[in-house]
Tab-separated table of C-alpha atoms in Angstrom:
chain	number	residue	atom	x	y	z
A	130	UNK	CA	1.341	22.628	-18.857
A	131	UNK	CA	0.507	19.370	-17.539
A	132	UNK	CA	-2.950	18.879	-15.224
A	133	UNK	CA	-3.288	16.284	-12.341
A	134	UNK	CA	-6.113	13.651	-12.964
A	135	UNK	CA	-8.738	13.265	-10.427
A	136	UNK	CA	-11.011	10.977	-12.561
A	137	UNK	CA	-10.159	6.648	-13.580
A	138	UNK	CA	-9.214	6.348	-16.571
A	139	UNK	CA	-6.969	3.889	-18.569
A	140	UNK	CA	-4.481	6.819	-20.497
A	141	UNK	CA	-1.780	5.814	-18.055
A	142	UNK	CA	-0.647	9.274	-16.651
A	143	UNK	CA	3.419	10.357	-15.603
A	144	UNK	CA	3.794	9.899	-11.611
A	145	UNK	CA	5.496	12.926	-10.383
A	146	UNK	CA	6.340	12.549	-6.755
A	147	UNK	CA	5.913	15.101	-4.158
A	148	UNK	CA	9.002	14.184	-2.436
A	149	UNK	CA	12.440	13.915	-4.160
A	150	UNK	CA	13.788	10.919	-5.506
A	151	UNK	CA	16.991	9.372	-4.483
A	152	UNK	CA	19.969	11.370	-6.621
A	153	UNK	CA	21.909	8.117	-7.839
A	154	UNK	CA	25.306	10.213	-7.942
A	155	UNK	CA	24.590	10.138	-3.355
A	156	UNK	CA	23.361	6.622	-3.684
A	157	UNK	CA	25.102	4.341	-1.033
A	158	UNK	CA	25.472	0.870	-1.959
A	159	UNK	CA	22.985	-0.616	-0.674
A	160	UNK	CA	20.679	1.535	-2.584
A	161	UNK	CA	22.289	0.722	-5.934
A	162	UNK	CA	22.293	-2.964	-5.280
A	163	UNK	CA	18.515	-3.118	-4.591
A	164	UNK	CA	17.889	-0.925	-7.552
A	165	UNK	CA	19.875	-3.852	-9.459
A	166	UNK	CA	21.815	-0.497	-11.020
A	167	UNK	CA	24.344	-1.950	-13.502
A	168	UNK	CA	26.250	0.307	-16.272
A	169	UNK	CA	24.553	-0.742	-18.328
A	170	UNK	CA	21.058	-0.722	-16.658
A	171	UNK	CA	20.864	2.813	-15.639
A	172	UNK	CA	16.921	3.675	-16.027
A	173	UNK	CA	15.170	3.896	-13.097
A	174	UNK	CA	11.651	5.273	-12.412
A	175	UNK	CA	10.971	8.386	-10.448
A	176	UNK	CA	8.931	5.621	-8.247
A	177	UNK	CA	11.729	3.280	-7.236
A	178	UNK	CA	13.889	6.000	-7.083
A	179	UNK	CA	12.195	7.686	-4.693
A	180	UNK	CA	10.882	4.386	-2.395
A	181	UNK	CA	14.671	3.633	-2.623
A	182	UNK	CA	15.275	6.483	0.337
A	183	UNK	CA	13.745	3.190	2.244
A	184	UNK	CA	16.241	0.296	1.305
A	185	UNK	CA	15.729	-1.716	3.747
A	186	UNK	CA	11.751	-2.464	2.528
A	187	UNK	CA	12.463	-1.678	-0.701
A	188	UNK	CA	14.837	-4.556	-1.226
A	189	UNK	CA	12.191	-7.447	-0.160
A	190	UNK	CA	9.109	-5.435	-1.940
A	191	UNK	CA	10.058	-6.014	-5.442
A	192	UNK	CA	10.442	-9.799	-5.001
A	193	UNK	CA	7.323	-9.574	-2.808
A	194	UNK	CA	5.543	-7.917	-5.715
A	195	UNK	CA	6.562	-9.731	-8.488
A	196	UNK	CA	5.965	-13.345	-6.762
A	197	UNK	CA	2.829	-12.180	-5.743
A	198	UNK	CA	0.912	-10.420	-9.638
A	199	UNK	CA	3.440	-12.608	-11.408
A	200	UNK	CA	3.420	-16.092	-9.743
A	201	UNK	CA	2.844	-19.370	-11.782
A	202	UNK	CA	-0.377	-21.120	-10.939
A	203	UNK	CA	-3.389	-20.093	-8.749
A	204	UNK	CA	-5.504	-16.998	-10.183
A	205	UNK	CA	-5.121	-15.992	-13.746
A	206	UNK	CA	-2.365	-12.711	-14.094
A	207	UNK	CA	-5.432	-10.443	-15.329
A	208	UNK	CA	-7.829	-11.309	-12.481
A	209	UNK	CA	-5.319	-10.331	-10.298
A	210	UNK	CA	-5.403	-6.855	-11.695
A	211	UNK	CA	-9.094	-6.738	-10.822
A	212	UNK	CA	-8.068	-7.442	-7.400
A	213	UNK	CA	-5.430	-4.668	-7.763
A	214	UNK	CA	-8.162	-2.567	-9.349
A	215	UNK	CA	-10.391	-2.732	-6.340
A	216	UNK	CA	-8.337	-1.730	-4.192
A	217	UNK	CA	-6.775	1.110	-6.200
A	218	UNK	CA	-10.790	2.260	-6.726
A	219	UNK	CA	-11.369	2.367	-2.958
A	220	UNK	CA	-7.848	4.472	-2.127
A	221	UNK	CA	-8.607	6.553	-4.975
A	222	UNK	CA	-5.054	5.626	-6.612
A	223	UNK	CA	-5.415	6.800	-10.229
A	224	UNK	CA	-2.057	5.916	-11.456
A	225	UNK	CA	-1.782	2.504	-10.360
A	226	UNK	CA	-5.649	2.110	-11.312
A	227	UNK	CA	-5.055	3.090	-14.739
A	228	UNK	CA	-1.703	0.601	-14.997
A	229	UNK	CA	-3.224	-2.252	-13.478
A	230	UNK	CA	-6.903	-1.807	-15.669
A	231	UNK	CA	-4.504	-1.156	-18.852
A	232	UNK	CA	-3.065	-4.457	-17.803
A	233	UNK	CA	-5.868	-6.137	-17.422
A	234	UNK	CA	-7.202	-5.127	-21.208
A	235	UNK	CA	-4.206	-6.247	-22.434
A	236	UNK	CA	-4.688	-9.612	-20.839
A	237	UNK	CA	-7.714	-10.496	-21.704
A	238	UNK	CA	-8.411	-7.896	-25.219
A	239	UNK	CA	-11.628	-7.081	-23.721
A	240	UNK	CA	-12.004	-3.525	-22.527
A	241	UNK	CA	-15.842	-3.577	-21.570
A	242	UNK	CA	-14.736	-4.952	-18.114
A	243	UNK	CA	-12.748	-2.018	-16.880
A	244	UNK	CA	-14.865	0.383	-18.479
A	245	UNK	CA	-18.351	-0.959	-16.656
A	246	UNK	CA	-16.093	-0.836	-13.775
A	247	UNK	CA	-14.768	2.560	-14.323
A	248	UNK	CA	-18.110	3.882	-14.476
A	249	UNK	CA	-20.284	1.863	-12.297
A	250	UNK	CA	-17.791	0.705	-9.556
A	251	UNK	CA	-19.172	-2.562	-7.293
A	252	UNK	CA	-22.488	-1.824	-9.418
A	253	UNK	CA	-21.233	-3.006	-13.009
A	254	UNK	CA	-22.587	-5.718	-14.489
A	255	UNK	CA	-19.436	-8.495	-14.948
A	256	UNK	CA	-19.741	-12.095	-15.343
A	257	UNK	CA	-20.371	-13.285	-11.940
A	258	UNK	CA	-16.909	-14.817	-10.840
A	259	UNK	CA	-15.333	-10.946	-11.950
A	260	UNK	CA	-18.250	-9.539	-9.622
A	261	UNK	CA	-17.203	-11.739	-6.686
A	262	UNK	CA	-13.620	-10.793	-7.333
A	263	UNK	CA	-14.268	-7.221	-7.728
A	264	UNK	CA	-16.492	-7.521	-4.589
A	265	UNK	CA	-13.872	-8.848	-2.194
A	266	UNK	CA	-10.845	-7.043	-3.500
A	267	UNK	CA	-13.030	-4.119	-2.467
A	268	UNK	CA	-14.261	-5.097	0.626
A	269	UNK	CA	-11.091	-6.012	1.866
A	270	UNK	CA	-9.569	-2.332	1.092
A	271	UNK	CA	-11.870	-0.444	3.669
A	272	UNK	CA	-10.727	0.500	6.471
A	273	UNK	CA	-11.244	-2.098	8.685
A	274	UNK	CA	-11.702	-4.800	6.095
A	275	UNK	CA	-15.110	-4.933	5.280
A	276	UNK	CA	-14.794	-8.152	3.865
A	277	UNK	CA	-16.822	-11.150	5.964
A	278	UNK	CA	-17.707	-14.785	5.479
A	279	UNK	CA	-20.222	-14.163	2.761
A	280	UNK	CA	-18.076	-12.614	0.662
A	281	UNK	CA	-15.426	-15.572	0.889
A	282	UNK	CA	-18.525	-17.998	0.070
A	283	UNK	CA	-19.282	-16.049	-2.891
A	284	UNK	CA	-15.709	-16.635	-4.307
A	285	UNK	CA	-16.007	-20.456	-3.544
A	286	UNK	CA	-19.490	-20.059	-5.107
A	287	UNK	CA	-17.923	-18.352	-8.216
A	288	UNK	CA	-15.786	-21.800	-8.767
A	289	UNK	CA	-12.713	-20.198	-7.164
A	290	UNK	CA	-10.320	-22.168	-5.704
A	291	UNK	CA	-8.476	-22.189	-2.371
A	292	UNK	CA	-5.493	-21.115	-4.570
A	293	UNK	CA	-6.944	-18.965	-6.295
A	294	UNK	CA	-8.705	-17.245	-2.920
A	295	UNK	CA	-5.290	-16.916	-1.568
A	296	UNK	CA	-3.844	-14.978	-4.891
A	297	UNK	CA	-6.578	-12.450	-4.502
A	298	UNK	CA	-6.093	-11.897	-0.811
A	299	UNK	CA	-2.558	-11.242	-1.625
A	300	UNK	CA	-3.071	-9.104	-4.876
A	301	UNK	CA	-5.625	-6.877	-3.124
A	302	UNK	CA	-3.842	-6.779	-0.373
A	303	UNK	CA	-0.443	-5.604	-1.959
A	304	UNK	CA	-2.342	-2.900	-3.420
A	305	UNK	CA	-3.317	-1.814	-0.464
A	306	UNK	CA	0.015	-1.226	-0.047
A	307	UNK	CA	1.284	0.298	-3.231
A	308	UNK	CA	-1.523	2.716	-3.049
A	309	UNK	CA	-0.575	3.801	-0.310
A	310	UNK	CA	2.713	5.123	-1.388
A	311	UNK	CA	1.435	6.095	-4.986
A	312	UNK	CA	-1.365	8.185	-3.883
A	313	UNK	CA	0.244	10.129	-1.219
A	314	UNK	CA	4.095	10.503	-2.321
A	315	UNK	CA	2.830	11.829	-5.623
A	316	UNK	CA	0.146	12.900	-8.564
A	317	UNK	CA	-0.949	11.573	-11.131
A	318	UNK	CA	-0.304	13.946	-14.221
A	319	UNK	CA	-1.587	14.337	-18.205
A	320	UNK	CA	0.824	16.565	-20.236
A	321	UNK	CA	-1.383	18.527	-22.748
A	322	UNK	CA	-1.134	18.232	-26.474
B	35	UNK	CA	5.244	-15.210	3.499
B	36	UNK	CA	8.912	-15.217	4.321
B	37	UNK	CA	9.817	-12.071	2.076
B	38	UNK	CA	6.660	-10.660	4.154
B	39	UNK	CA	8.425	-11.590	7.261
B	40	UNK	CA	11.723	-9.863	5.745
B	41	UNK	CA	9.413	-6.887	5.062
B	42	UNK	CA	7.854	-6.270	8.648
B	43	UNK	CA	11.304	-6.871	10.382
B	44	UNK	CA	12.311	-4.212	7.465
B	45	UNK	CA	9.811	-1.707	8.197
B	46	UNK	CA	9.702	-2.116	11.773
B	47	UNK	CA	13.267	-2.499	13.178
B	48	UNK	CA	15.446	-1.851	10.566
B	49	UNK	CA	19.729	-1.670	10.470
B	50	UNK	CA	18.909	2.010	9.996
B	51	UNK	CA	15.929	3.509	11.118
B	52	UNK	CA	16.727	6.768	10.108
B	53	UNK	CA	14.536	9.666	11.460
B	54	UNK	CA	12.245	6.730	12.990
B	55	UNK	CA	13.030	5.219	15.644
B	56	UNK	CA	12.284	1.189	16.645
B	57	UNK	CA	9.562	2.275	19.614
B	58	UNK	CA	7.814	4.675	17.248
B	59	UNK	CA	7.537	2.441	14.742
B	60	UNK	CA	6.271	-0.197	16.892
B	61	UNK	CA	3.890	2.824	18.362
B	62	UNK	CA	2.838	3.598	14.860
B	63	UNK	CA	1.729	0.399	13.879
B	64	UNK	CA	-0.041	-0.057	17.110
B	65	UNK	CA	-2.404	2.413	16.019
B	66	UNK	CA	-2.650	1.201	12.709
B	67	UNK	CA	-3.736	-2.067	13.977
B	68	UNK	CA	-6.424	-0.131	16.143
B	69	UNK	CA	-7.757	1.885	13.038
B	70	UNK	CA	-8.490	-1.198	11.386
B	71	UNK	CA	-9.714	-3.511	14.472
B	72	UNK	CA	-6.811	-5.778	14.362
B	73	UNK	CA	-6.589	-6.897	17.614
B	74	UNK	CA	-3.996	-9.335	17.132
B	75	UNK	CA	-1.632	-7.302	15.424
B	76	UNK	CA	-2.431	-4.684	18.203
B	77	UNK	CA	-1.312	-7.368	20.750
B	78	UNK	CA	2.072	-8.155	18.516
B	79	UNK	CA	2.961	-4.443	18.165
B	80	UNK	CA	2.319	-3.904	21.840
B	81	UNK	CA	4.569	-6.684	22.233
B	82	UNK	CA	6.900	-5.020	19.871
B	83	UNK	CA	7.287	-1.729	21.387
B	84	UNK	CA	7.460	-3.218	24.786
B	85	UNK	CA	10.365	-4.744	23.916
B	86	UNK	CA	12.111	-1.649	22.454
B	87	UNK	CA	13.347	0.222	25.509
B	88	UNK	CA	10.229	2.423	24.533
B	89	UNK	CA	10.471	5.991	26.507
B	90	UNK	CA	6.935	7.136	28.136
B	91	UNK	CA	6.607	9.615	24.924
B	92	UNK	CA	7.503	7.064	22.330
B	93	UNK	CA	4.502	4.568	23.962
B	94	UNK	CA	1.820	7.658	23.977
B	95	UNK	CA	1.757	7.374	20.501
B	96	UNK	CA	-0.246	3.967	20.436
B	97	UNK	CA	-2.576	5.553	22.375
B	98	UNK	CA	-5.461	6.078	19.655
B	99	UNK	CA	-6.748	9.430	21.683
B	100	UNK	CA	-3.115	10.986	21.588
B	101	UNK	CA	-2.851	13.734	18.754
B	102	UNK	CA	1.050	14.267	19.424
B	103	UNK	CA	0.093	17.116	22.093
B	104	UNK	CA	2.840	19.949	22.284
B	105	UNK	CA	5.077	18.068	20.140
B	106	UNK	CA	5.060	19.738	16.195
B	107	UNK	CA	6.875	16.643	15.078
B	108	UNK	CA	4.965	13.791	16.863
B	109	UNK	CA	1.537	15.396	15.924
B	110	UNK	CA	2.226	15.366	12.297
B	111	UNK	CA	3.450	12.024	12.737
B	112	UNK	CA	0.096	10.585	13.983
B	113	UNK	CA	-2.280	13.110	11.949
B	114	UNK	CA	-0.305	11.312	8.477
B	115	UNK	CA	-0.285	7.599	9.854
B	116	UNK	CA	-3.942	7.997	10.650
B	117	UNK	CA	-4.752	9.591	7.393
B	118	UNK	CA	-2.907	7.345	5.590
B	119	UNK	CA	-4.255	4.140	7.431
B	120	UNK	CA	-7.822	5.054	7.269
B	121	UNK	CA	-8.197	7.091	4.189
B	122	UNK	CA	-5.426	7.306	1.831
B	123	UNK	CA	-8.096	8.328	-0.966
B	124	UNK	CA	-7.897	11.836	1.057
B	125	UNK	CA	-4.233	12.331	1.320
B	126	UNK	CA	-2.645	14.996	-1.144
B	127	UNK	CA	0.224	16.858	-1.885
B	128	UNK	CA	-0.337	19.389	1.353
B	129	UNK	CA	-0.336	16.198	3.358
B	130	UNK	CA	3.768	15.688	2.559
B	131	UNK	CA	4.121	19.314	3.226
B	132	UNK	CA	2.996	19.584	6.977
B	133	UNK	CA	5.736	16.541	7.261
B	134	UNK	CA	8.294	18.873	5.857
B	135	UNK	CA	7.553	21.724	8.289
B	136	UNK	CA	7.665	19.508	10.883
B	137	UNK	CA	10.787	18.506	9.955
B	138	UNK	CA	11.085	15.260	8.278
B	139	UNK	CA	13.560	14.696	6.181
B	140	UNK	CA	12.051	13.247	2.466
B	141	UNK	CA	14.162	9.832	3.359
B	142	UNK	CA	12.258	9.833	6.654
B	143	UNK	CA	8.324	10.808	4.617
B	144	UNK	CA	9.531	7.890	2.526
B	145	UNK	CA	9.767	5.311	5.550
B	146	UNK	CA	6.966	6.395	7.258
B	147	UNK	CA	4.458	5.805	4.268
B	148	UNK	CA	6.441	2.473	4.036
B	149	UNK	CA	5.512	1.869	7.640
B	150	UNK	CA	1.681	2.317	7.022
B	151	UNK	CA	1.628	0.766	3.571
B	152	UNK	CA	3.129	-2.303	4.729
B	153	UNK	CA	1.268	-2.620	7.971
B	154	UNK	CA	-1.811	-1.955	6.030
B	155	UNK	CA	-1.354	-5.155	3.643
B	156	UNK	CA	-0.215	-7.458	6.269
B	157	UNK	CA	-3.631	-6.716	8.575
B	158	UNK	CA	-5.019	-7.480	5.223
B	159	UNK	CA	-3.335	-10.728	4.360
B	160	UNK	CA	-3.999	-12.034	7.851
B	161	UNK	CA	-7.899	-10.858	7.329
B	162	UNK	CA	-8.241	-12.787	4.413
B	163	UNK	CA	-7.005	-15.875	5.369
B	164	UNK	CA	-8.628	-15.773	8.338
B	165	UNK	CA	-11.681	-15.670	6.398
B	166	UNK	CA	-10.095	-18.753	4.302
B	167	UNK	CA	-9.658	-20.423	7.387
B	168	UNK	CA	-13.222	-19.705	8.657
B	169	UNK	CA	-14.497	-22.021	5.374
B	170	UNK	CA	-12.827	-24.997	6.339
């Protein structure tokens, strides 16, 4: 019996989505050229599968993604998952919160961030620069943005630069996005052991 | 910026808009843009759907005080988008479900949460480096 998680947490759970993902026997072209599905590459997840019933998006997403958490230069790869943390804390999106914080432990081998975030949200104590970070990425998730000219002087004040700014806005931003499919086209499960 | 380009033309008027048509989308995202004071991208969807051979009903939907009215399938259109926009944190399983009475195909649930998720980053994007701009 598996049970859906409601809480943040860093065990990253299975994604089971409500709606049903794209059979790949029915796939039309298209489809199976934006999933890049070769013989020999035939493992797609449930996720993909099932934002493949859009192809259209789908196909300029992943490169969207990828150039945007994966990009050379700019901000550093984990403190781009605190901006994709904030924003999965404000939409409440525990899976991608809990892949995006595992990330960011891995990064860095320093858990104590994610877990004074975890429990303390915008109120942890984090080096300053993190806290500005953490601060925007959050900000800029409300709905409206929240997010205002003091906030951008704090991450200038933290000793961010203009290309660094940029990869947050874009990082937080994104999540924005992939929140918004993760947390409403599925849950967020824990099998039991 | 160009993939995010690609992405709005791919959300918005795509080849194959399946259940969704180009003036609803356009409608959609009008309202997105209200829910999260956007006025600019409220002026470029307006723009949008003006130029999509819009019908009367299709162009009710950006109005922000329309709930869909008599239609089943419209309503649950807007009640989603403006869940979705404003408060995705809130939006569960039951959510998908009132789309699938109302008829939507999963394909079609799948484009419309593309359609707020993307609109959603780009107001975002543009927020942020306005405020970039503002430092200069």
């Amino acid at each position: 019996m598996s049970k859906v998680v409601h809480e943040f947490t860093t065990a990253i759970p299975e994604w089971k989505p409500y709606v049903k993902p794209l059979d790949l026997a029915e796939a039309a072209p298209a489809q199976l050229e934006a999933l890049k599905i070769t013989p020999s590459n035939t493992k797609v997840s449930d996720y993909v599968l099932v934002l493949a019933h859009d192809v259209e998006t789908l196909t300029h997403r992943s490169p969207l993604f990828n150039g945007v958490m994966y990009n050379k230069g700019g901000l550093s790869r984990a403190e781009r998952e605190i901006g994709a943390v904030g924003a999965s804390i404000v939409n409440r999106c525990i899976y991608c919160a809990a892949v995006h914080a595992g990330r960011y432990n891995q990064l860095t081998k320093d858990e104590t961030v994610i877990a004074a975030i975890f429990a303390d949200g915008v109120e942890a104590e984090i080096s300053p620069r993190l806290k500005a970070i953490l601060d925007f990425s959050v900000k800029l998730s409300k709905c409206p943005s929240d997010a205002d000219a003091s906030d951008m002087q704090a991450l200038v004040d933290a000793g961010l630069g203009k290309d660094e700014i940029l990869d947050l806005i874009l990082s937080s931003s994104l999540f924005g996005w992939a929140n918004r499919l993760m947390h409403t086209l599925g849950e967020p499960l824990l099998g039991s052991d | 910026m160009a993939l995010t380009q690609q992405t709005h033309d791919a959300a918005l008027t795509p080849a194959d808009p399946g259940g969704l048509t180009h003036p609803e989308r356009a409608a959609l995202a009008c309202r997105i843009a209200k829910i999260n004071d956007a006025r600019d991208f409220e002026e470029h969807f307006e723009a949008l759907l003006d130029n999509s051979g819009a019908s009367g009903d299709a162009a009710r939907i950006a109005d922000i005080w329309f709930d869909g009215g008599s239609d089943s399938r419209l309503k649950a259109l807007i009640w989603h988008v403006d869940l979705v926009a404003h408060a995705p944190k809130d939006a569960t399983r039951r959510d998908i479900e009132l789309l699938r009475e109302a008829g939507l195909a999963d394909a079609d649930i799948v484009r419309l949460s593309e359609l707020v998720a993307f609109v959603s980053y780009q107001i975002r994007v543009a927020a942020g480096l306005r405020l970039m701009r503002g430092m200069e």
